[in-house]
Tab-separated table of C-alpha atoms in Angstrom:
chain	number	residue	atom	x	y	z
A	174	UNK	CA	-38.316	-71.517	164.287
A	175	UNK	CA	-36.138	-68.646	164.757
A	176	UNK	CA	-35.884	-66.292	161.770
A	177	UNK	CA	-32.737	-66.312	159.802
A	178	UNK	CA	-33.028	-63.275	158.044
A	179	UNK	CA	-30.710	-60.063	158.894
A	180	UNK	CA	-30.494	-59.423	162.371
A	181	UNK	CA	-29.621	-55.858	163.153
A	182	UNK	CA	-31.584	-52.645	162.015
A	183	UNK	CA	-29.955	-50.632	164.347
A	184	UNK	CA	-26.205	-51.187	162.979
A	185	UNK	CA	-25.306	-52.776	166.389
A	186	UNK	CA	-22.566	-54.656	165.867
A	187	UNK	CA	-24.097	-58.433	166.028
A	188	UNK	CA	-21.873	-61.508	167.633
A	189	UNK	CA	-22.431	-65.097	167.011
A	190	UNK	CA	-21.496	-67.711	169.178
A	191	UNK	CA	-20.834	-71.448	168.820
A	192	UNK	CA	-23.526	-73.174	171.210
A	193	UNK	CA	-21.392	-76.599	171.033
A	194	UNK	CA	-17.893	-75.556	170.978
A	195	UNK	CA	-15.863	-76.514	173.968
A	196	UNK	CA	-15.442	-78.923	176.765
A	197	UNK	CA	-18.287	-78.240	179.025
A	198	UNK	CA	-20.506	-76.628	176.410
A	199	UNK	CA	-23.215	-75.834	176.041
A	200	UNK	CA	-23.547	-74.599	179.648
A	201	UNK	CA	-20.757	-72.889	179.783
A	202	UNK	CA	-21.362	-70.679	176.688
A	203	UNK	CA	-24.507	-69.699	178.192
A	204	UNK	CA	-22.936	-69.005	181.126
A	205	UNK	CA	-20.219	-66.374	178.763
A	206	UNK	CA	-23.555	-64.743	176.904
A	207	UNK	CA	-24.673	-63.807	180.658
A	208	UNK	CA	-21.520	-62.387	181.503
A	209	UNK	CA	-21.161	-60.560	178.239
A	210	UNK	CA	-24.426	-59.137	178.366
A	211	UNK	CA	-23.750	-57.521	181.695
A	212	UNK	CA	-20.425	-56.450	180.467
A	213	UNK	CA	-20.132	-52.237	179.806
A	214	UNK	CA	-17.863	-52.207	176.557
A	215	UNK	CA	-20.138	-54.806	175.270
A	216	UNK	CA	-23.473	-52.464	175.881
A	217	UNK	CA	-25.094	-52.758	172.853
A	218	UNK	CA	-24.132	-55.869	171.250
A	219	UNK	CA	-26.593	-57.974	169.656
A	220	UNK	CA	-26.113	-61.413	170.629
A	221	UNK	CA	-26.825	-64.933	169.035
A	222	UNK	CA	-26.360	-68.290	169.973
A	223	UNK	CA	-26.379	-71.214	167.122
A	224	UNK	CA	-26.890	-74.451	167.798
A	225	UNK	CA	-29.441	-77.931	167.973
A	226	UNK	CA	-32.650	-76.010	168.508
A	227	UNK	CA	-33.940	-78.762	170.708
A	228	UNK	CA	-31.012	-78.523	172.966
A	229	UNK	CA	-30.389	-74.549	173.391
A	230	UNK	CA	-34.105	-73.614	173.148
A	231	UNK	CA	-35.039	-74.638	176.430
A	232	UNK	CA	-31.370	-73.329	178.224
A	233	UNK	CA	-32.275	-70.341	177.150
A	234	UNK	CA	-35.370	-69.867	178.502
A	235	UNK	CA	-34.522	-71.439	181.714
A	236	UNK	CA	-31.543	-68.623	182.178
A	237	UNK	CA	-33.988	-65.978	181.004
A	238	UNK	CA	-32.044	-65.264	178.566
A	239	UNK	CA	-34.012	-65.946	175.817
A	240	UNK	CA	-35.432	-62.410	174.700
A	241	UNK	CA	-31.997	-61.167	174.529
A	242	UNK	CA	-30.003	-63.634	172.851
A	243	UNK	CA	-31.535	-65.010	169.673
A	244	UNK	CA	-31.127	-68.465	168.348
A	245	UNK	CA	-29.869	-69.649	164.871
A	246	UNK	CA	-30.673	-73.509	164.670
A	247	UNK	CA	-27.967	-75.999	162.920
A	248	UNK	CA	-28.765	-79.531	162.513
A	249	UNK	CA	-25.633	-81.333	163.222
A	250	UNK	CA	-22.350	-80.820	165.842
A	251	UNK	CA	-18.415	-81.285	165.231
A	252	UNK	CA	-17.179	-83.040	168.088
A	253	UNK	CA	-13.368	-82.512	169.114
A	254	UNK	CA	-12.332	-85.377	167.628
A	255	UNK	CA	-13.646	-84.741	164.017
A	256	UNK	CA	-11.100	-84.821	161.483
A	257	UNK	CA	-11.167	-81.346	159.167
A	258	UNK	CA	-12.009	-83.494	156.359
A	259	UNK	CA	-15.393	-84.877	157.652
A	260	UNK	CA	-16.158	-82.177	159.416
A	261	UNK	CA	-16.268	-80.091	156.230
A	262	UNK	CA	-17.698	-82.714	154.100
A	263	UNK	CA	-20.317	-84.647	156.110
A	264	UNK	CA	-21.167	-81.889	158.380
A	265	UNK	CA	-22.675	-78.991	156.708
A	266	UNK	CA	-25.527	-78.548	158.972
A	267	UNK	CA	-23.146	-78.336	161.970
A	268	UNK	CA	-23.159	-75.098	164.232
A	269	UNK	CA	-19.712	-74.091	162.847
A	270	UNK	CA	-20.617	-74.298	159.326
A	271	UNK	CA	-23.845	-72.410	159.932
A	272	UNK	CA	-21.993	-69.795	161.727
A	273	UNK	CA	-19.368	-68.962	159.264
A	274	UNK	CA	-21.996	-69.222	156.599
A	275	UNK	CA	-24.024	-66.488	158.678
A	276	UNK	CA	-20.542	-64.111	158.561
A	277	UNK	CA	-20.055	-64.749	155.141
A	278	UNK	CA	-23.407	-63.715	153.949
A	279	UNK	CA	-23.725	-60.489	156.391
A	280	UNK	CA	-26.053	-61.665	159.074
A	281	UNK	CA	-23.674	-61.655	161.873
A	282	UNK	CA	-20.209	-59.360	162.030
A	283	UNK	CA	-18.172	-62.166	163.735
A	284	UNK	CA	-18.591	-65.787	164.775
A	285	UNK	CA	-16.481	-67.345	167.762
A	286	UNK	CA	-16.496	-70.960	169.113
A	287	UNK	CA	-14.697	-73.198	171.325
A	288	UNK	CA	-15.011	-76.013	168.885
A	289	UNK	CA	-12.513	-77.948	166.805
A	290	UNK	CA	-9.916	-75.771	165.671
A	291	UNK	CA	-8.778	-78.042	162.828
A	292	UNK	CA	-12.533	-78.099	161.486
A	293	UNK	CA	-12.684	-74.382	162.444
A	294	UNK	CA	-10.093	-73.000	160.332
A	295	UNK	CA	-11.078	-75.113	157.759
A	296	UNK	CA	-14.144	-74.073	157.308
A	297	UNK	CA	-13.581	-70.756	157.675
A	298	UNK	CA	-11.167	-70.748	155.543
A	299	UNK	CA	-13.316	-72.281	152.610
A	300	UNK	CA	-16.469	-70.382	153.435
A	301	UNK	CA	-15.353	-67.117	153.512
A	302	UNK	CA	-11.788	-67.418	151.953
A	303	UNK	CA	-9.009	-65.291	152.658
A	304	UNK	CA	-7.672	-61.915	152.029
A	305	UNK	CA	-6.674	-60.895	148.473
A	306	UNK	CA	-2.611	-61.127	148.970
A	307	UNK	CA	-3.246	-63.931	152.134
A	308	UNK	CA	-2.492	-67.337	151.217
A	309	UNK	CA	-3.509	-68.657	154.645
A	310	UNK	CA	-4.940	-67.748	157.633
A	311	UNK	CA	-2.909	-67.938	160.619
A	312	UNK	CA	-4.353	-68.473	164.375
A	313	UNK	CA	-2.770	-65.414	166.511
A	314	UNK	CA	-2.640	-65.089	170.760
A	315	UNK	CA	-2.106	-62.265	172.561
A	316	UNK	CA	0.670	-63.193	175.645
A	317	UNK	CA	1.231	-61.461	179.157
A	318	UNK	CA	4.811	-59.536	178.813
A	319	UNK	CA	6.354	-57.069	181.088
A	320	UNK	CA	5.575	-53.624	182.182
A	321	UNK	CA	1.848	-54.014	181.569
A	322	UNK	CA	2.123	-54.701	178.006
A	323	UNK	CA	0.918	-57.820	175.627
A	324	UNK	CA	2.468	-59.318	172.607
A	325	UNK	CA	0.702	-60.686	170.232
A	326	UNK	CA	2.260	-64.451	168.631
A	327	UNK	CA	1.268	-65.816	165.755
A	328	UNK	CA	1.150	-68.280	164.155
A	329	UNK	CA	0.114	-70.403	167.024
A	330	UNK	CA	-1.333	-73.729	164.953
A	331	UNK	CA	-3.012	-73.270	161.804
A	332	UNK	CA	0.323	-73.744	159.565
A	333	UNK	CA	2.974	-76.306	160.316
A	334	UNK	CA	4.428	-75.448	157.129
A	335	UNK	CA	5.113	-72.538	155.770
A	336	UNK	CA	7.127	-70.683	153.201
A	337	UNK	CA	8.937	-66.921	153.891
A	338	UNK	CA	5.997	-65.624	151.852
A	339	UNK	CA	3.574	-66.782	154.542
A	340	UNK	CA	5.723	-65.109	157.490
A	341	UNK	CA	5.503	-62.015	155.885
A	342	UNK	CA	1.911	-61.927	155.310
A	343	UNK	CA	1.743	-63.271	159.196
A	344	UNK	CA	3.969	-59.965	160.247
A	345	UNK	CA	1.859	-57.604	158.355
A	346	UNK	CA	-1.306	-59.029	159.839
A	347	UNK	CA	-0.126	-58.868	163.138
A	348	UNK	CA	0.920	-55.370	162.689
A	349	UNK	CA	-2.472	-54.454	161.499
A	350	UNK	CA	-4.103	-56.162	164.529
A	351	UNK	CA	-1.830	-54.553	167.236
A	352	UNK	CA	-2.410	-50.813	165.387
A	353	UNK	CA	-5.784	-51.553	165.174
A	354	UNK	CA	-7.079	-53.299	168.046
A	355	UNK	CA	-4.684	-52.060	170.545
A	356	UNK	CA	-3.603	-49.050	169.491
A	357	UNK	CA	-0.189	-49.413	169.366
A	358	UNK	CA	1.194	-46.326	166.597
A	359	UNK	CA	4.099	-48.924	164.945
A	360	UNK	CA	4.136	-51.962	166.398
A	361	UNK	CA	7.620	-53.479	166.630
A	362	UNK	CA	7.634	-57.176	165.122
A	363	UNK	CA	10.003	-60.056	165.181
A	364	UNK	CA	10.674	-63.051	163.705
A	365	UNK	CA	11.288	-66.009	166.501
A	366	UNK	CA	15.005	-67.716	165.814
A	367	UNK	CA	17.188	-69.361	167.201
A	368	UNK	CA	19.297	-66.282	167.927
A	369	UNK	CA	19.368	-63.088	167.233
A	370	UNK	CA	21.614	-62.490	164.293
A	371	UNK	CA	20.876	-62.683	161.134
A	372	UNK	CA	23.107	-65.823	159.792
A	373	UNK	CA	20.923	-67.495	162.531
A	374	UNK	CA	17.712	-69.950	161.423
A	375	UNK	CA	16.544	-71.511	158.224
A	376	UNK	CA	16.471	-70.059	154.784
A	377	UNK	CA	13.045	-69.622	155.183
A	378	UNK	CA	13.583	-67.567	158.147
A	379	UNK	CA	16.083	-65.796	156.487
A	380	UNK	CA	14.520	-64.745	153.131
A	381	UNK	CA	11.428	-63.753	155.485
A	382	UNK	CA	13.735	-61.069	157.400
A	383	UNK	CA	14.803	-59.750	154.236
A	384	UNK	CA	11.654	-59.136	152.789
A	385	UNK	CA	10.451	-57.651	156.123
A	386	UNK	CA	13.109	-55.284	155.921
A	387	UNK	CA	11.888	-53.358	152.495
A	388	UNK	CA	8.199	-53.731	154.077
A	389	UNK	CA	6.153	-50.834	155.529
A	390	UNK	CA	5.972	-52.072	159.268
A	391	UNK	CA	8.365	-51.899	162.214
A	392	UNK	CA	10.754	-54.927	162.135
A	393	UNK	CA	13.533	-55.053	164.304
A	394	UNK	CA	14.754	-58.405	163.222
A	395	UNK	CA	15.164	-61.998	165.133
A	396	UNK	CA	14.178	-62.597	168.217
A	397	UNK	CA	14.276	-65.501	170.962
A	398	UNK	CA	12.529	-67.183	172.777
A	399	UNK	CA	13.395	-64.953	176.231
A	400	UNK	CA	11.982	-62.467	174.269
A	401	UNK	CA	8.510	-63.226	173.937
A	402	UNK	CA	7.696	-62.101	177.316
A	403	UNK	CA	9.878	-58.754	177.102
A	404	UNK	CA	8.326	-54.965	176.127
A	405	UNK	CA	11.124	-55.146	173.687
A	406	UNK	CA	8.691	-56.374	170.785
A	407	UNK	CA	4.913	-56.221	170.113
A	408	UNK	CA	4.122	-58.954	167.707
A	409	UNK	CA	6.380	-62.667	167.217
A	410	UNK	CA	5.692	-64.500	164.290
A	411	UNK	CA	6.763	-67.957	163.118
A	412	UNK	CA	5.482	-71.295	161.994
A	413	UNK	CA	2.401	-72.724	163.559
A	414	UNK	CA	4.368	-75.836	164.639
A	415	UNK	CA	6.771	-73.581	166.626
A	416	UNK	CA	3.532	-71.218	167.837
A	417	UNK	CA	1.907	-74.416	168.986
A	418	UNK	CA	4.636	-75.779	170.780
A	419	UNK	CA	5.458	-72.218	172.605
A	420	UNK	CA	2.028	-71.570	173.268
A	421	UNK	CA	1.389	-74.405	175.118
A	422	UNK	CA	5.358	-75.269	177.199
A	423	UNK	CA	4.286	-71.811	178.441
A	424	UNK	CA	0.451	-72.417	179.488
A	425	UNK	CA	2.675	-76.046	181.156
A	426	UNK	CA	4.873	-73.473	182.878
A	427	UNK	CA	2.661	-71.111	184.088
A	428	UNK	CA	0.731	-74.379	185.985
A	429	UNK	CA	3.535	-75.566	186.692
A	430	UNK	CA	4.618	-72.710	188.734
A	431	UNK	CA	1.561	-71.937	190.230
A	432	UNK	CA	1.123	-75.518	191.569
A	433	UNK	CA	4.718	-75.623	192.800
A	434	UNK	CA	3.936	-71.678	194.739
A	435	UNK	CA	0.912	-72.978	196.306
A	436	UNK	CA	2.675	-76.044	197.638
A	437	UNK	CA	5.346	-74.374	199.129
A	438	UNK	CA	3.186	-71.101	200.653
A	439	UNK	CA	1.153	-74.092	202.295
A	440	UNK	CA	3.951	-76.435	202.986
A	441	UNK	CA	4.056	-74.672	207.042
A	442	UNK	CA	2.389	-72.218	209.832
A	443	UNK	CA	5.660	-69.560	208.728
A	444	UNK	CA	5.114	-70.009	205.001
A	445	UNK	CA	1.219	-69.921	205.366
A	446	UNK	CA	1.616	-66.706	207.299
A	447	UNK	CA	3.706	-65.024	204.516
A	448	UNK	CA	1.260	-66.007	202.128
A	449	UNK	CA	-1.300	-64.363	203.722
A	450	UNK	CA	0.586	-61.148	203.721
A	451	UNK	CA	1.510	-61.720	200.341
A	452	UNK	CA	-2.011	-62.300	199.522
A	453	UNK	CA	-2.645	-59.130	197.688
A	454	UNK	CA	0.602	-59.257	195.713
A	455	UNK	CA	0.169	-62.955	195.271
A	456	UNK	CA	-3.886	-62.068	193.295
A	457	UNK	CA	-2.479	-59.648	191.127
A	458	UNK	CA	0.324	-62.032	189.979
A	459	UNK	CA	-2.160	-64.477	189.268
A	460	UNK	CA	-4.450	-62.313	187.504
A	461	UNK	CA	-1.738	-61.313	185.140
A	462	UNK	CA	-0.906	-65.154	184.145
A	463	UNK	CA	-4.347	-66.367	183.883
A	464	UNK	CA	-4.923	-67.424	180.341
A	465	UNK	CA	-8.424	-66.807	180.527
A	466	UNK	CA	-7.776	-63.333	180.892
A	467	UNK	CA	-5.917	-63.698	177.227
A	468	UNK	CA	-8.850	-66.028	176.351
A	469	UNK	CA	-10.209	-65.161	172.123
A	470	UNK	CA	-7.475	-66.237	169.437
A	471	UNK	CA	-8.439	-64.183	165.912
A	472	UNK	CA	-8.023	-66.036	162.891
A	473	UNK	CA	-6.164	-63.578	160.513
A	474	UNK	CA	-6.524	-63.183	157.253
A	475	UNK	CA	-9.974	-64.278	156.336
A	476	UNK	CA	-12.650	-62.294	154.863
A	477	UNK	CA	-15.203	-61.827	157.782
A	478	UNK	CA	-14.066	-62.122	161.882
A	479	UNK	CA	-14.053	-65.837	163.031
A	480	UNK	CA	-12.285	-66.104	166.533
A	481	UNK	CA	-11.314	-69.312	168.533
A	482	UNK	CA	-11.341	-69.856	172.269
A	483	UNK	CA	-9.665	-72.129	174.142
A	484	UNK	CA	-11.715	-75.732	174.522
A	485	UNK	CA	-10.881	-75.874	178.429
A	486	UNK	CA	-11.775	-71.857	179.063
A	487	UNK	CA	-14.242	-70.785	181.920
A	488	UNK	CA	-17.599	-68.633	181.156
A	489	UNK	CA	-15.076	-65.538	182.111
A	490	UNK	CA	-12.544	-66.227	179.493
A	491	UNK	CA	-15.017	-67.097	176.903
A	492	UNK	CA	-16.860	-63.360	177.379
A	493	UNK	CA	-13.093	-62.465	176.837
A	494	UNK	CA	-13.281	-64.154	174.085
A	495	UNK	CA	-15.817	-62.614	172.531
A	496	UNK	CA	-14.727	-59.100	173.614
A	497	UNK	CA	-11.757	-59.972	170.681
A	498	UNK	CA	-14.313	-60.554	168.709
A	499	UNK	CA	-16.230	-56.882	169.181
A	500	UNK	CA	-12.584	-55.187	169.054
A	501	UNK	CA	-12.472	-56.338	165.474
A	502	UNK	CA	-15.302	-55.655	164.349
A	503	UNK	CA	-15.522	-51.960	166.361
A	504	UNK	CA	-11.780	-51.036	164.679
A	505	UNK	CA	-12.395	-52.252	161.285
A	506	UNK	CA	-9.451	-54.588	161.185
A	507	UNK	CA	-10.386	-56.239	158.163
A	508	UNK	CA	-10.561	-52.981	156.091
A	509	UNK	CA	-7.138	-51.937	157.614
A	510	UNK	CA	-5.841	-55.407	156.479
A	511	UNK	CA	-7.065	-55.227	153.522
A	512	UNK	CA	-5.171	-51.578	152.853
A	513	UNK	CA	-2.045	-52.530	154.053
A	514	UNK	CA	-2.571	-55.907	152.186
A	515	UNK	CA	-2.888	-53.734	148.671
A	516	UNK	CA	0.387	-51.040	149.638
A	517	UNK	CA	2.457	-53.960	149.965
A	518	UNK	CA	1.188	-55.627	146.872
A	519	UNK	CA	1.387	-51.936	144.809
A	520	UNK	CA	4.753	-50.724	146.505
């Protein structure tokens, strides 16, 4: 059996990764370790793979992968339609409690999986806790937005409820991320409204805008929904019932359009000529709305780096995935939360 003891000697930073997490797992995690291990800004990186030894032993060696990716066994696997509560009760041995338990007690720098996110963040969340000044995690995704840029939206899921308090320790976190991870100076942040004064939205809303005002980060007030796309803003926050619900009407749009081009490039000889002049034009455009290219969702706030990918995403936007995760752990974000966690707690 493989040993569970610290992995690195070398202080390369060391990624774990859920062997049963996902819809076509575990193939297609295997598939994400090969491209990640071929990957330049992931030279280096010590890789692991946890999961039912009986299963992931043998894929390993049949990929030749298995002298460069080492396996840490778990007993038991949350399927998608676990509830939290037995997945945190019932299955201990699972690959997602072993992995966050591997974080928590310095074996591995960051753990991502594909899995349930319910049982994820749950888990997480009571393995390694949170923050000192977070009350709860919240489940951020970076977004395509004009001119080349990205914005970074949060919460997308973890909270449906949440009080002004929780907004504000979402906007600091997501200022932290976008500083640290992609090097933005002062990120600009916004709270998603209904419009963009400031009698607009709830009370929560409101109170949250006021106390983001007297904070140490960029805010520049409300913002709409048009907005989220726009090089106006750098980080969105709001409720993870909103997040949810914007998150995925635009992953519905973004298929919906690209089914409804394709159609209509096809739909004759003229229009099928066009497209093939367009063709170049046509790639990039898609490249720039793929969501696996925004693949790897970091779970702010907790102490250690847990990040979730999408259940449906390809080997390519799972190694994106875990390129989120090495970001982290290469900038330090969880020190620079932690500082601007204790200024705004001291100030």
């Amino acid at each position: 059996m493989p040993s569970m003891g610290p992995v690195s000697l070398t202080g390369a930073i060391r990624i774990l990764v859920d062997a049963h997490g996902g819809d076509h797992a575990p193939g297609v995690v295997l598939d994400a370790l090969a491209l990640a291990l071929e990957r330049r800004e992931l030279a280096g990186v010590m890789f692991g793979l946890v999961g039912l030894e009986e299963v992931i032993a043998p894929s390993l060696r049949e990929r030749g992968l298995e002298a460069r990716v080492e396996l840490v066994p778990s007993q038991d696997v949350i399927e998608m339609g676990d509830s939290p509560a037995v997945a945190v009760r019932r299955k201990k041995r699972s690959s997602i409690h072993v992995g966050v338990r591997q974080v928590r007690d310095g074996k591995w720098d960051a753990f991502v999986s594909a899995g349930n996110t319910g049982a994820l963040m749950a888990i997480s969340k009571l393995i390694l806790k949170t923050i000192t000044g977070i009350d709860r995690p919240a489940i951020a995704s970076l977004i395509p937005a004009r001119q080349d840029t990205r914005t970074l939206f949060l919460d997308v899921g973890a909270n449906v409820d949440c009080t002004s308090d929780h907004l504000v320790q979402f906007a600091l976190m997501g200022s932290c991320y976008m500083q640290t991870a992609e090097h933005l100076s002062r990120p600009r942040v916004g709270l998603l409204n209904i419009g963009s004064e400031d009698i607009k939205g709830t009370d929560v809303v409101k109170v949250a805008a006021n106390e983001l005002a007297d904070s140490p980060i960029e805010f520049i007030g409300n913002v709409e929904g048009t907005d989220l796309f726009s090089a106006e803003v750098d980080v969105v926050v709001c409720d993870g019932f909103v997040g949810n619900v914007a998150l995925k009407t635009m992953e519905g749009t973004a298929r919906f359009l690209a089914d409804n081009m394709k159609d209509a490039l096809l739909s004759g000889m003229r229009s099928k000529l066009g497209a093939w002049l367009a063709r170049p034009a046509l790639n990039r455009f898609k490249d720039k709305v793929n969501p696996s290219r925004y693949n790897g969702a970091p779970l702010l706030g907790l102490n250690g780096v847990v990040v979730k990918s999408h259940g449906s995403a390809d080997a390519s936007g799972l190694a994106n995935a875990i390129g989120v995760a090495h970001r982290e752990v290469r900038e330090g974000l969880l020190s620079r939360i932690n500082e601007i966690m204790s200024q705004w707690h001291t100030s």
